[in-house]
XYZ file of C-alpha atoms in Angstrom:
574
model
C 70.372 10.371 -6.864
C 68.447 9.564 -4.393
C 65.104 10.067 -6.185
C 66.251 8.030 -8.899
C 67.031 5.271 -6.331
C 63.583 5.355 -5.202
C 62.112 5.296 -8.670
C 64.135 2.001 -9.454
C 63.018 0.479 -6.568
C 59.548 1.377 -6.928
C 59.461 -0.069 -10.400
C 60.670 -2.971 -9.259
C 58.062 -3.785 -6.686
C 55.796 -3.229 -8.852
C 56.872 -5.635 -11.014
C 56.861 -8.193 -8.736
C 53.342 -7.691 -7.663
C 52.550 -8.219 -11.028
C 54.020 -11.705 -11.092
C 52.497 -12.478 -7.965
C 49.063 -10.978 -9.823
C 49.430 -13.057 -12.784
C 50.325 -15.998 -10.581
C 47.512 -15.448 -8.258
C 44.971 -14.711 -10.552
C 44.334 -10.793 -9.206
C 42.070 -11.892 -6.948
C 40.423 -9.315 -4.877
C 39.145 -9.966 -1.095
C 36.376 -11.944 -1.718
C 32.764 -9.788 -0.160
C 30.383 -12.377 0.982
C 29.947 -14.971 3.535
C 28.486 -17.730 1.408
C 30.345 -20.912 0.676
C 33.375 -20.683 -1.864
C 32.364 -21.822 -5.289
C 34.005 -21.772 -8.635
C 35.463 -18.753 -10.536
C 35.602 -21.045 -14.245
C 33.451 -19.421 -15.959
C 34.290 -15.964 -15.560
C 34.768 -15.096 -18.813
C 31.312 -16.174 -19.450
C 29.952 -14.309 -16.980
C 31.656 -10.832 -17.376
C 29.904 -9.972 -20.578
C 26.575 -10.861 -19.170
C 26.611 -8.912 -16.209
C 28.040 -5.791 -17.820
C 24.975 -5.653 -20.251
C 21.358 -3.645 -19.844
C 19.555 -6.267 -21.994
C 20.002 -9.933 -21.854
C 18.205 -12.187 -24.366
C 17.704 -15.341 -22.395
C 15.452 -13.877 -19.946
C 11.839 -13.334 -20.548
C 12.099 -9.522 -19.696
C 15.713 -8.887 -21.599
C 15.406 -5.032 -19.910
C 16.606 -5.574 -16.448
C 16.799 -1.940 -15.586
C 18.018 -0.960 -12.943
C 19.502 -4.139 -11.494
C 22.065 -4.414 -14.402
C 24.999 -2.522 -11.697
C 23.558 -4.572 -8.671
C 24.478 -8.110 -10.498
C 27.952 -6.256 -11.713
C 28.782 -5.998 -8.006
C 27.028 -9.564 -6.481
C 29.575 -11.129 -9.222
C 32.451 -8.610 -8.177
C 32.003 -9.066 -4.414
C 32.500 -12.953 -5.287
C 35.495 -12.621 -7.926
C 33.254 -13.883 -10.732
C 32.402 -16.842 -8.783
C 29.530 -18.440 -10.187
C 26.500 -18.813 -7.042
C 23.727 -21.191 -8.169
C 25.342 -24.133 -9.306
C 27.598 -26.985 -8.323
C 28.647 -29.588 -10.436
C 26.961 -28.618 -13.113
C 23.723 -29.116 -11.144
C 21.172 -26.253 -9.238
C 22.462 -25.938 -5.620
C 19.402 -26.624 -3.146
C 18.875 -23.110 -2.961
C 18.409 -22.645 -6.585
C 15.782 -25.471 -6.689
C 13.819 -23.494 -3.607
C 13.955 -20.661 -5.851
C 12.994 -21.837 -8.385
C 9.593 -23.286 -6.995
C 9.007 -20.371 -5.187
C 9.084 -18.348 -8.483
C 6.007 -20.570 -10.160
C 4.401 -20.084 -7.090
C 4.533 -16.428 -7.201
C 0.795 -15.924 -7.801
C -0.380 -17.114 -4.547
C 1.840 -14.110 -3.026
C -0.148 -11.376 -5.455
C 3.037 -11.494 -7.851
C 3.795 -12.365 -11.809
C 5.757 -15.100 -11.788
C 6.590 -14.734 -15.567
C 8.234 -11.255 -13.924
C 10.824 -14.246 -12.649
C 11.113 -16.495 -15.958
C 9.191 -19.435 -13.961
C 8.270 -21.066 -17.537
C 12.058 -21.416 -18.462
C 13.865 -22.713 -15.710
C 12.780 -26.208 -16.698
C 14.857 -25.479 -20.302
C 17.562 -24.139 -18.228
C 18.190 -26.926 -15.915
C 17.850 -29.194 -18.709
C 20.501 -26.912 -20.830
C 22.970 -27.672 -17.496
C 23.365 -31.184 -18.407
C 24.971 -30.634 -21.326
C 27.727 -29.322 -19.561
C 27.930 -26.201 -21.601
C 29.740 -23.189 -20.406
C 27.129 -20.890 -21.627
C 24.151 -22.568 -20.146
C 25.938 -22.308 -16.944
C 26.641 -19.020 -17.082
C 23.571 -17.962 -18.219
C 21.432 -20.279 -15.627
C 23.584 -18.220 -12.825
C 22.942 -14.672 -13.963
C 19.726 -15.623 -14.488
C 18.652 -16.831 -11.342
C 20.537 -14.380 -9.788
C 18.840 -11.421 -11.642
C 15.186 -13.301 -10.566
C 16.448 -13.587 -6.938
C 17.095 -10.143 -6.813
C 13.642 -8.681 -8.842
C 11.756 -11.523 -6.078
C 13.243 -10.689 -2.778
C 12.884 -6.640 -3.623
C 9.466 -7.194 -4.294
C 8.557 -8.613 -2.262
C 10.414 -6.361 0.296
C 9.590 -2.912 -1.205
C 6.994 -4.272 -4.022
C 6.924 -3.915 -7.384
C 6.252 0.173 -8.113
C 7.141 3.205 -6.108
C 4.623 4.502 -4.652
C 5.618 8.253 -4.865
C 5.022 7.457 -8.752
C 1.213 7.414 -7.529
C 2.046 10.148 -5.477
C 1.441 8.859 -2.491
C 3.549 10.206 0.456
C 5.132 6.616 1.403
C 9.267 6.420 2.132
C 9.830 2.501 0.905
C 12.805 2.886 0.058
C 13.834 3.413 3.550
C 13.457 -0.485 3.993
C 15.162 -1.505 0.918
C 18.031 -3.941 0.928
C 21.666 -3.862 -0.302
C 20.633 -6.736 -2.487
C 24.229 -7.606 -3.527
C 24.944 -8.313 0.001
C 21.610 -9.757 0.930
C 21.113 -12.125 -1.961
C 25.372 -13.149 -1.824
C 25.235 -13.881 2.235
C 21.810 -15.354 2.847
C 19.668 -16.494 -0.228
C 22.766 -18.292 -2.127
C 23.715 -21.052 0.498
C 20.131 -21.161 2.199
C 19.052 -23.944 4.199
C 15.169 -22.522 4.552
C 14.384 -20.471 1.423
C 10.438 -19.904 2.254
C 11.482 -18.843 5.618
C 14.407 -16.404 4.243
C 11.169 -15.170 1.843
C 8.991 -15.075 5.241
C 11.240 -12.309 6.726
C 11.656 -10.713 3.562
C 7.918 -9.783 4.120
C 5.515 -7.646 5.702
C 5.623 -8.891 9.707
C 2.077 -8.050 9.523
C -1.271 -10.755 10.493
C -3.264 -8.491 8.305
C -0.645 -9.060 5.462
C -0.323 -12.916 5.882
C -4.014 -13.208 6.321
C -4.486 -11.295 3.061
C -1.934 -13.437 1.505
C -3.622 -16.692 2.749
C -6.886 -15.218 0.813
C -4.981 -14.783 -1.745
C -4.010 -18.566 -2.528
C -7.838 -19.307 -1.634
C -9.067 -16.990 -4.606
C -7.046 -17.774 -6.775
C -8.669 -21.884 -6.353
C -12.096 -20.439 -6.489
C -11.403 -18.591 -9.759
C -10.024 -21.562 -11.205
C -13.291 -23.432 -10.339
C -15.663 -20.040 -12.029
C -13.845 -20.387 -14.490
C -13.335 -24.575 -15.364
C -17.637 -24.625 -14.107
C -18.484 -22.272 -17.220
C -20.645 -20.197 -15.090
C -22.804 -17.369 -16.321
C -23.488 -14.526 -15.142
C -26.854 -13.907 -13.126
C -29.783 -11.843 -14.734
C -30.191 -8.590 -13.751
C -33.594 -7.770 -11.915
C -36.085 -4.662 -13.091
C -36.198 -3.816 -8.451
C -35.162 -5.624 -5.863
C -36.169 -8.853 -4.899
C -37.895 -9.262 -1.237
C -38.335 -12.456 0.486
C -41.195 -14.378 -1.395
C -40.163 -12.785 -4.602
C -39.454 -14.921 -7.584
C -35.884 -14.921 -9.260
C -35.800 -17.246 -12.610
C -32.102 -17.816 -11.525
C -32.545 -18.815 -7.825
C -30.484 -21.992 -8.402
C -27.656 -20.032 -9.965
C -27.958 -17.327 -7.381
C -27.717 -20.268 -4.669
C -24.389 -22.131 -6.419
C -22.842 -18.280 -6.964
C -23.614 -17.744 -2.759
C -21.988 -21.228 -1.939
C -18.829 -20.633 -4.030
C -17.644 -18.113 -1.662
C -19.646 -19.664 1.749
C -22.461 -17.222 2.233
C -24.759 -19.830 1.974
C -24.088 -23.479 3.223
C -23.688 -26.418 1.130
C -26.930 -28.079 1.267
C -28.905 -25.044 0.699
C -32.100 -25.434 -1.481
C -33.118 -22.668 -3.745
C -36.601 -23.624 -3.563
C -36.903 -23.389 -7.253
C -37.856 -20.011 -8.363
C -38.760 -18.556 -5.125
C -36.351 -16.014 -3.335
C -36.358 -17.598 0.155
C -35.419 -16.802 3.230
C -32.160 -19.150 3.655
C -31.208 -16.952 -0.028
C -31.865 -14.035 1.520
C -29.725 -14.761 4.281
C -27.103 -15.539 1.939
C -27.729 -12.015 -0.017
C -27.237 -10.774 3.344
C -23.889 -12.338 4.061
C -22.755 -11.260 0.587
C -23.136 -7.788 1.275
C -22.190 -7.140 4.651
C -18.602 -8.609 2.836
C -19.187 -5.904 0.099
C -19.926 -2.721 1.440
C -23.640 -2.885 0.213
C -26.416 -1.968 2.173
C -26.871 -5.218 3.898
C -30.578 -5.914 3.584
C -30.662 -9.357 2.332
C -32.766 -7.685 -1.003
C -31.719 -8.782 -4.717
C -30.879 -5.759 -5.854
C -29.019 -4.783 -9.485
C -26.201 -3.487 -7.029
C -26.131 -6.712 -5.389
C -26.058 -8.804 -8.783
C -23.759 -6.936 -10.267
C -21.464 -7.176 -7.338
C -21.654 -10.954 -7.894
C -21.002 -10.910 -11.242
C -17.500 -9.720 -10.978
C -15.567 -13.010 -12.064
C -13.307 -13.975 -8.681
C -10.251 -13.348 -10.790
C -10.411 -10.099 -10.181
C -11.477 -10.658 -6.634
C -8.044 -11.810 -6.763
C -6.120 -9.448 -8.753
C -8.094 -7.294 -5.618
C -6.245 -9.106 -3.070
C -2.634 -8.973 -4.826
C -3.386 -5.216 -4.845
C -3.888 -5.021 -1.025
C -0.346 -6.863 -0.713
C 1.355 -4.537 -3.067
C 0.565 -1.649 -0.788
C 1.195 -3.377 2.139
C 4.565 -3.731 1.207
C 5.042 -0.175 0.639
C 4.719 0.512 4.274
C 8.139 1.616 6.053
C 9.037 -0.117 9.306
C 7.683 2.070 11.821
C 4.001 2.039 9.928
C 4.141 -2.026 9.348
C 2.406 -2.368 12.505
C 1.029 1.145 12.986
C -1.668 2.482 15.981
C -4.037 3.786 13.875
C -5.665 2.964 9.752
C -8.037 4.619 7.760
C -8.494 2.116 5.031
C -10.602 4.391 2.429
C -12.546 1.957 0.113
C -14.089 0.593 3.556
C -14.477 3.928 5.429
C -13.461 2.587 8.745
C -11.029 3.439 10.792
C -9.102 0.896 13.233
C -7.181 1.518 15.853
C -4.813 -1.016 17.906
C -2.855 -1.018 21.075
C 0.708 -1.219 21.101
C 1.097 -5.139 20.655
C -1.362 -4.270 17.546
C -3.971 -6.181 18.937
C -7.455 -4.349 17.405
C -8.903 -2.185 19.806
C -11.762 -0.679 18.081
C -13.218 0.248 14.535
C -15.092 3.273 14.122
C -17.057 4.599 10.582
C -15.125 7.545 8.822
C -16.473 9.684 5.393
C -13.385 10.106 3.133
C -13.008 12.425 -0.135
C -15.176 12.387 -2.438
C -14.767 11.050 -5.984
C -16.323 13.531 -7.993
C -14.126 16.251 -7.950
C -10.539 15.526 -7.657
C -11.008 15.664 -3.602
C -9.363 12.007 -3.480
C -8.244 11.249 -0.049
C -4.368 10.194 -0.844
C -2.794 6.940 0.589
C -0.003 8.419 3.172
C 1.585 7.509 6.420
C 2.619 10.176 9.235
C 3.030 10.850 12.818
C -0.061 12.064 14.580
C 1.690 14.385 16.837
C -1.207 16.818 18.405
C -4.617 17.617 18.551
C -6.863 21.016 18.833
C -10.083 21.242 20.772
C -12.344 23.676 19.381
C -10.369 24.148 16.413
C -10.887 27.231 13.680
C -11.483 26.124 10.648
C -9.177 27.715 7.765
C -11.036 28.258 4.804
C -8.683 27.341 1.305
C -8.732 29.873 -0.743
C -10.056 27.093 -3.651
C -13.122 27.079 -1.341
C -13.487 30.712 -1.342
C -13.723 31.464 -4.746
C -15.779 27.908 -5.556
C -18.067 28.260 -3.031
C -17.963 31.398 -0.780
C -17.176 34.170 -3.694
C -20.730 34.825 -5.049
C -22.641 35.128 -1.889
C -20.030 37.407 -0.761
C -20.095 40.018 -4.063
C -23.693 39.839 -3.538
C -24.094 40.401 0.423
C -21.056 41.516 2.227
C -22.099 40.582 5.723
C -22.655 37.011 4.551
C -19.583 35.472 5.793
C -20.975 36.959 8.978
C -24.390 35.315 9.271
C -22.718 32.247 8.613
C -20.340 32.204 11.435
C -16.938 32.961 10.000
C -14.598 35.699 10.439
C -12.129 37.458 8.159
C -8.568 37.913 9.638
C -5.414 39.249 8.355
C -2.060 37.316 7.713
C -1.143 37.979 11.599
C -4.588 36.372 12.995
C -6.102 39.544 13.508
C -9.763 39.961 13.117
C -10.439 42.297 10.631
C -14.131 44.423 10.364
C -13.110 46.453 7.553
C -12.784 44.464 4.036
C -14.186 44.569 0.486
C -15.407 41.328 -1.183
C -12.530 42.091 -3.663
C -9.718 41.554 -1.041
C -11.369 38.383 -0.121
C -11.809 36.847 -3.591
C -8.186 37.627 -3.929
C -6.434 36.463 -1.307
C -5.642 39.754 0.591
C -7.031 38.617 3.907
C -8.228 35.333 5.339
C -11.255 33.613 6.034
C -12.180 31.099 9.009
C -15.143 29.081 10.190
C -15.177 30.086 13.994
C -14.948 27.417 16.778
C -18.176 25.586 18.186
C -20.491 22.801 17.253
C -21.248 23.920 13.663
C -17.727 24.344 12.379
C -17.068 21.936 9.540
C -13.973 20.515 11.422
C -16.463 20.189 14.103
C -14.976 19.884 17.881
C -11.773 18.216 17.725
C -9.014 17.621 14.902
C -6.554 15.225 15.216
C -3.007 16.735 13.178
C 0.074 14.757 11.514
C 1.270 17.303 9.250
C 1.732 16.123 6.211
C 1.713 17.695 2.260
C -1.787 17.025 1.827
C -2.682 19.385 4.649
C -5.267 16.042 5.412
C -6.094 14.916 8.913
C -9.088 13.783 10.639
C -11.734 15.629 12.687
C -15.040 15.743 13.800
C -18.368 16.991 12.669
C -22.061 18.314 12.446
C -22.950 16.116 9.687
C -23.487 12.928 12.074
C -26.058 11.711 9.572
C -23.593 11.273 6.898
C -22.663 7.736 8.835
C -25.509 6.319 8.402
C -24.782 5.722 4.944
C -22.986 2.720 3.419
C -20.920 4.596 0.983
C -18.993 7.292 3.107
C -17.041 9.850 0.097
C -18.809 12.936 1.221
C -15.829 15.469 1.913
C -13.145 17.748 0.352
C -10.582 15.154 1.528
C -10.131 15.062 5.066
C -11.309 11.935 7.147
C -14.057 12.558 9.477
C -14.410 10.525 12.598
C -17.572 8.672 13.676
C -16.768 8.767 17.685
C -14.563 12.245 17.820
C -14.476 12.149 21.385
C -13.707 8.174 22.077
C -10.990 8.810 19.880
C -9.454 11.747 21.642
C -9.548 9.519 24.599
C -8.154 6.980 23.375
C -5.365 9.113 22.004
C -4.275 10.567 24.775
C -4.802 7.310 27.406
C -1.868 7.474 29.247
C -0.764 11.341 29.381
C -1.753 12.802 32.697
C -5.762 12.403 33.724
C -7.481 13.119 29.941
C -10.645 10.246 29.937
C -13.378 10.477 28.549
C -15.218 13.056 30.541
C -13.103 15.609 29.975
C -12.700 15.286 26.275
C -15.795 15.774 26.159
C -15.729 19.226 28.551
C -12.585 20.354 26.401
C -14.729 19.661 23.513
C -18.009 21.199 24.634
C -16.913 24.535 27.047
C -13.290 24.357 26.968
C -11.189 27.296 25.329
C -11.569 27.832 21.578
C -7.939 26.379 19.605
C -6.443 24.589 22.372
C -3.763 22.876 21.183
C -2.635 19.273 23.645
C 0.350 17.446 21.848
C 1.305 13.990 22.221
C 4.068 12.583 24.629
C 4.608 9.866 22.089
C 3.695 10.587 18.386
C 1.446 7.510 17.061
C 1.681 6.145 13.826
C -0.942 6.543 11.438
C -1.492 5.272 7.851
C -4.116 6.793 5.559
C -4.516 2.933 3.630
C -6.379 2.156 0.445
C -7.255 -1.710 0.376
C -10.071 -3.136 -1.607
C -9.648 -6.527 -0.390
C -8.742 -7.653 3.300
C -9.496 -10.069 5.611
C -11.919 -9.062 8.193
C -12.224 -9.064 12.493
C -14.648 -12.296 11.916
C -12.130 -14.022 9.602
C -14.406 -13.859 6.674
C -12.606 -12.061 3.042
C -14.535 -8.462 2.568
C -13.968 -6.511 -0.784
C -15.043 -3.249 -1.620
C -15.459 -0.919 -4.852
C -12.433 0.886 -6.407
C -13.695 4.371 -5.768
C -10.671 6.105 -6.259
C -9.414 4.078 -9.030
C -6.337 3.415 -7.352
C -6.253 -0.222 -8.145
C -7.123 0.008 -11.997
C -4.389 2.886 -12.303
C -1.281 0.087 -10.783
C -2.820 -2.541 -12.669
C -2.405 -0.708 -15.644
C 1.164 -0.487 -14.949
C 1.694 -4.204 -13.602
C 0.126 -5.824 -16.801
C 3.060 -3.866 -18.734
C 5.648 -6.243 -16.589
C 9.029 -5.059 -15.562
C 11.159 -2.941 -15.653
C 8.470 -1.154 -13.541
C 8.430 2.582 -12.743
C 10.866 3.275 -9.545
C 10.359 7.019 -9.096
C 8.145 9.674 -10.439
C 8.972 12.779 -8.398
C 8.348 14.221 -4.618
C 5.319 13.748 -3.729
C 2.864 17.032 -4.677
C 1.062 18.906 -2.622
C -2.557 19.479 -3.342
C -4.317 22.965 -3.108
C -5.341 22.833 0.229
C -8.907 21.859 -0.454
C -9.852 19.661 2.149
C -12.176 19.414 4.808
């Protein structure tokens, strides 16, 4: 009896909290701190938000962010968020703008329907419950694709596969867009802390917007594209096209206005200009008119931009701790930079990166430098053995001898006795011994990563001497090995300069000193930046990296979110 008692009065409660339901709407606590606005067109809006593909929008796939806008609206109760009215809110109109501007921040802004919110606002007046509803999801769904990519950017990089976490920075965009973008009183500065907090990054941007002008005036001047030249053109020379070289060298400031040509004479004030042209191009900057120089200028400055918005894509990839990091290889350059803890630069030293040919691509990455080895061994991959090593040792046993390396087995143990055969396949080990004509050279500074890529010294000193630095199996050599250890380990117990270089030159073989505090490091791939002298320097694509996201930009959202974990290569690096 008593159970039945209990029943009744259960079923009763519950049908009163279904009057009170009806009554009240079922309204659930309402998830967002942003002004109260109306729930009217809810009916409208359910539908939209529940579907993959939406006609309206200029992309109808929105991916991914289709259960994202399902919970913005939920957290709200089907409140709409961009109108009031029947007019944009403030916030809308900020949006709005800042979605035609896109371009100027290396973005599409068709990715954000920036040709049709003009229709849209003009559909509001008509005070149609459909154009309101659709305006709202619409702008919300832009809001969302905007602030992510500009927080994450646009592809994954792991779809390269590039060892960069940026999803560790990503936003609950729901939350974000619902509490702080939909009643904003400052939308560029909401955007400006969406962003990078990098100089390098806003510099880069600022280029950007500068680029983008000068390729509008290449392109509105009708300009042609400078003859090539049979050899380079000294001082003195003549150059059919001098005028055209001198308008081409003022376009981007390496010559000053005012400049004469001098008719067909390549002068000294050209030359000059040449010279300023390709100290910001990675050529060989000997103020000649070469076919390499010429060609260089007759890349149209669009893609100097498109160059530009590639360089902010990947700076957006980088996770908080590597925003600001100690230490950057950027690869296209071959320099590495290192800054002090308030990031202010403290020097720039050449490196020589992978090289193309080959597949021995240096990958972009970011790590923890944790240690380094004096005197380090140098491992030999087994790729290298059998590419390199195998014939000279079927042919001449003692080989690997002569040339100062050692065979060991899987414990480290020098072994005396072995057959070319157990080399070739694997059965014991080869390694360079330590001293001043290892390939790793004296020092090697470790952040273990899947690559199995770090940077270290080296015999080959001449190879920075060169302007184009892709000489090695992958690893990053290091111009100033022994400044750099210094620098490293400023700060932890009495290690200068002087005896770097003694743990370098007579200290014990594989001495291994780790780091009191790991540094950031990011292995960086920008073809475009913004230089120490404030000028904008671009160099060539040599890995191909830009073409390959371009490739997938131009085919506009939804755009490729994850590819799989990042693979390791075969080890063959050095």
């Amino acid at each position: 009896m008593i159970l039945g008692r209990s029943v009744r009065v259960g079923a009763v409660t519950v049908c009163g909290l279904a009057v009170l339901m009806a009554v009240d709407g079922c309204k659930r606590h309402r998830k967002t701190r942003s002004k109260p606005n109306t729930d009217a067109y809810s009916q409208k809006i359910d539908p939209l938000v529940k579907s993959n593909k939406l006609a309206f929008l200029k992309i109808p796939d929105i991916g991914s962010y289709q259960p994202l806008v399902q919970t913005f609206y939920d957290d709200r109760n089907e409140e709409i968020a961009w109108t009031r009215d029947g007019k944009p809110t403030d916030s809308a109109v900020a949006f709005t703008k800042a979605f035609q501007d896109a371009a100027k921040k290396g973005l599409n802004p068709e990715d954000y329907d920036a040709s049709r919110w003009a229709a849209r606002v003009q559909a509001l007046g008509k005070n149609s419950d459909d154009a309101i509803a659709e305006y709202d999801v619409a702008m919300t769904i832009s809001v969302m694709r905007y602030i992510s990519d500009l927080r994450i950017g646009r592809v994954n990089p792991q779809h390269f596969n590039f060892d960069i976490n940026a999803q560790e920075k990503k936003y609950d965009l729901p939350e974000f867009v619902s509490d702080n973008a939909v009643d904003g009183d400052d939308v560029p500065k909401l955007i400006a802390t969406v962003e990078p907090d990098n100089d390098q990054y806003r510099a880069t941007e600022n280029a950007l917007a500068k680029y983008l002008e000068l390729a509008k005036q290449q392109e509105t001047g009708g300009a042609q594209a400078l003859p090539d030249v049979p050899k380079a053109v000294s001082v003195g020379g003549s150059y059919a096209a001098a005028d055209a070289l001198a308008a081409r060298l003022k376009l981007e400031g390496d010559l000053e206005d005012g400049g004469a040509a001098g008719g067909a004479t390549f002068t000294k004030e050209l030359s000059d200009g040449v010279k300023n042209y390709q100290m910001r191009h990675g050529i060989t900057p000997d103020g000649k008119l070469s076919t390499q120089t010429i060609a260089s200028m007759n890349v149209p400055l669009a893609q100097r931009a498109l160059q530009l918005s590639s360089s902010l894509e990947r700076w957006r990839w980088l996770p908080g701790d590597y925003i600001k990091p100690r230490l950057m290889v950027n690869l296209p350059e071959f320099v590495l930079r290192g800054y002090d803890p308030d990031h202010k630069l403290d020097f720039t030293m050449k490196v020589v990166v992978g090289k193309v040919v080959g597949e021995h691509e240096t990958p972009v990455f970011t790590h923890m430098m944790k240690y380094l080895i004096f005197r380090p061994y140098w491992n030999v991959p087994m790729s290298i053995v059998k590419k390199e090593l195998a014939a000279h040792i079927e042919g001449n046993i003692g080989y690997l001898a002569a040339k100062n390396f050692e065979v060991t087995n899987n414990k480290g143990e020098v072994q005396t006795g072995y057959t070319a055969k157990q080399v070739i396949q694997g059965g014991v080990m080869v390694r360079e011994k330590p001293g001043p004509k290892n390939s790793l050279g004296l020092v090697k500074f470790m952040f273990p990563n899947e690559y199995d890529i770090y940077l270290h010294s080296t015999p080959a000193t001449e190879l920075f001497n060169r302007t184009r630095r892709d000489f090695s199996h992958g690893c990053v050599r290091v111009q100033k090995p022994d400044e750099l250890a210094a620098w490293v380990l400023q700060g932890q117990g009495d290690w200068d300069l002087d005896k770097v270089q003694d743990a370098m030159n007579n200290g014990k073989d594989n001495n291994q000193v780790n780091l009191k505090t790991p540094l950031p490091i990011v292995i960086f791939y920008l073809t475009g930046i913004v230089g120490e002298d404030g000028k904008v320097d671009f160099f060539d694509d040599i890995y191909k990296y830009d073409e390959k996201m371009q490739e997938i930009l131009k085919k506009g959202p939804p755009y490729p979110e994850y590819k799989e974990p990042v693979k390791p290569k075969n080890g063959d690096t050095v």
